[in-house]
Coordinates of C-alpha atoms in Angstrom, one line a residue:
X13 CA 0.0 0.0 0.0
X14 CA 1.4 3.1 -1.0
X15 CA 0.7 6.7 0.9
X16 CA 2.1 10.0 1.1
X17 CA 1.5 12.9 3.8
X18 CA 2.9 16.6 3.8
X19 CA 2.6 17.7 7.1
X20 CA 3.2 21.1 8.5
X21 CA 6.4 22.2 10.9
X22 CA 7.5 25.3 11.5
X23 CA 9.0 27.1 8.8
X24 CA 9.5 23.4 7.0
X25 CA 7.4 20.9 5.9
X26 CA 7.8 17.4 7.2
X27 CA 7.3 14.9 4.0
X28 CA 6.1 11.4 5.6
X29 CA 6.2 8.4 2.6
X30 CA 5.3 4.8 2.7
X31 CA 5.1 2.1 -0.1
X32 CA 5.5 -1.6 -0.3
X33 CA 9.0 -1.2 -2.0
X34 CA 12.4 1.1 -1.7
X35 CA 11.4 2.4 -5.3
X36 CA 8.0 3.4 -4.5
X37 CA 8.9 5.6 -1.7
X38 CA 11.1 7.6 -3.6
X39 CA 8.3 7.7 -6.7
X40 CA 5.8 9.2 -3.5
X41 CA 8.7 11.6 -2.2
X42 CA 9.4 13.2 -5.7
X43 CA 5.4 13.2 -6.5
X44 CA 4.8 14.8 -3.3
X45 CA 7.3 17.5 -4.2
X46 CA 6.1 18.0 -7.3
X47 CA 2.8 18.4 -6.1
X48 CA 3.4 21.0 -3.3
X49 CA 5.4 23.1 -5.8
X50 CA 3.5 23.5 -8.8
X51 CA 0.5 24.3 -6.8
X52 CA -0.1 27.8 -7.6
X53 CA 2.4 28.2 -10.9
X54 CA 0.9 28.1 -14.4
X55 CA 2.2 25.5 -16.5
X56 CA 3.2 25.9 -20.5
X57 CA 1.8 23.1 -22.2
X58 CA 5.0 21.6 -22.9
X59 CA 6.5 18.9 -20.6
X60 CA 10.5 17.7 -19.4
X61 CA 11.3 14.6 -18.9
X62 CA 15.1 13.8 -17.1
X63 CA 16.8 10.6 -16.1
X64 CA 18.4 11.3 -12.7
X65 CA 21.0 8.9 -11.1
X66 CA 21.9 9.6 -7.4
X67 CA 24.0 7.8 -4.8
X68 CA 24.6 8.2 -1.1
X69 CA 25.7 6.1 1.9
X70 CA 22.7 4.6 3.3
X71 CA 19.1 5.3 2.1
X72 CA 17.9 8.5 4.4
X73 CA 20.5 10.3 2.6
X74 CA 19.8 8.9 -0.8
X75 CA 16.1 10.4 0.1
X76 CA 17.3 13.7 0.9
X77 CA 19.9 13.3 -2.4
X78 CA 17.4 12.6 -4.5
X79 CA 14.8 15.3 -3.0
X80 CA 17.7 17.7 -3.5
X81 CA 18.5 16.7 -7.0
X82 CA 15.2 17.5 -8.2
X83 CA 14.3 20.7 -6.4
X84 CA 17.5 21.9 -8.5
X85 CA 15.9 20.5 -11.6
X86 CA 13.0 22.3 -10.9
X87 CA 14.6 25.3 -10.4
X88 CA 16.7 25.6 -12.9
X89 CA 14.4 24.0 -15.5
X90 CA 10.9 25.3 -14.5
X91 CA 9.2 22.1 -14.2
X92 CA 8.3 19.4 -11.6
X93 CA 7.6 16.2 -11.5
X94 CA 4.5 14.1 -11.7
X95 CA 5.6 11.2 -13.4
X96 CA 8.0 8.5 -12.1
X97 CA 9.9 5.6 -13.3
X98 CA 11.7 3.6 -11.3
X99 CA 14.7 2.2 -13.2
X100 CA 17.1 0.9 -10.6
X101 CA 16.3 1.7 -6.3
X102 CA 19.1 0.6 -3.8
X103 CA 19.6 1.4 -0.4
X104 CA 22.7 3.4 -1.8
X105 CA 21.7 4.6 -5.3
X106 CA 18.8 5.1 -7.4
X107 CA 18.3 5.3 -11.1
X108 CA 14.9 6.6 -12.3
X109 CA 13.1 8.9 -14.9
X110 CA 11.3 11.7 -14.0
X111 CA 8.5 13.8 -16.1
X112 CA 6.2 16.3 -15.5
X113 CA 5.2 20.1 -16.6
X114 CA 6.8 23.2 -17.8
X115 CA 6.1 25.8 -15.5
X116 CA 6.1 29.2 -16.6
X117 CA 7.8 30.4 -13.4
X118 CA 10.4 28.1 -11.7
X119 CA 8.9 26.7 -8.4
X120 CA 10.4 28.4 -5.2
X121 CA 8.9 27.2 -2.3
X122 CA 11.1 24.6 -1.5
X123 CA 14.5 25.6 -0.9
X124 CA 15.8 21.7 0.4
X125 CA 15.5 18.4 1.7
X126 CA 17.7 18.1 5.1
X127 CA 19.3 15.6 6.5
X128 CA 17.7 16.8 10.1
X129 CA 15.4 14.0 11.5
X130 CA 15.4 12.2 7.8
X131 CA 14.8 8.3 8.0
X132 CA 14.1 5.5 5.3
X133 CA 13.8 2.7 6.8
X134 CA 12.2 -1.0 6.0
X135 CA 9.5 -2.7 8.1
X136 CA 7.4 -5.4 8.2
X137 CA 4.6 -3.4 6.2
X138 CA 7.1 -2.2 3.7
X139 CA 9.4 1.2 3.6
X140 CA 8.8 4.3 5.2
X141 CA 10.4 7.1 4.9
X142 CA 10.6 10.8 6.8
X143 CA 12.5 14.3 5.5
X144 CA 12.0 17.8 6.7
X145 CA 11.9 20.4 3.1
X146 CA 13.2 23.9 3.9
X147 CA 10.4 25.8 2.5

């Protein structure tokens, strides 16, 4: 079963994922992102699509990589994500395809993912995963 939560904190937003595999949560985390960025930004028409390959040391900082990677992309690219693949999901690295809107303003809320109170962690009901944004 897949879910995702943005919940409020002060000056941040706490990002809570969960989903039946490693890959899933991090398709949730960069939806969830994409989501709460392109809220109120109009979009072109025309759409991006990037393959992004991360790697970190254990898989709460490959979360907050990954989270990190795109908000650049989004920034720099005016678009965010809403479509996921999944290509390749390790506890140290992650390999996936990500597509989603032109915007016709890059999105600013979210300045990045931290490394404060981040955990991805596997359970008996799957992965979950927790990472403050900067917003």
């Amino acid at each position: 079963m897949r879910t995702r939560r943005l919940l409020d904190h002060t000056g941040e937003v706490r990002l809570a994922v969960t989903g039946s595999t490693l890959a899933e949560v991090f398709a949730e985390s960069a939806l969830a992102f994409g989501e709460l960025e392109a809220e109120a930004i109009p979009r072109t028409g025309g759409t991006r699509s990037d393959r992004v390959s991360v790697q970190a040391p254990d898989p709460a900082a490959l979360l907050v990589e990954w989270l990190n990677e795109l908000i650049w992309r989004a920034e720099t690219g005016r678009w965010v994500p809403t479509e996921v693949e999944v290509a390749e999901a390790s506890p140290t690295s992650l390999v996936a395809t990500v597509s989603g809107p032109e915007l016709t303003l890059p999105p600013s809320l979210v300045k990045a993912a931290t490394l404060h109170g981040a955990r991805c962690q596997e359970s008996a009901d799957g992965w979950r995963a927790d990472v403050v944004l900067d917003v």
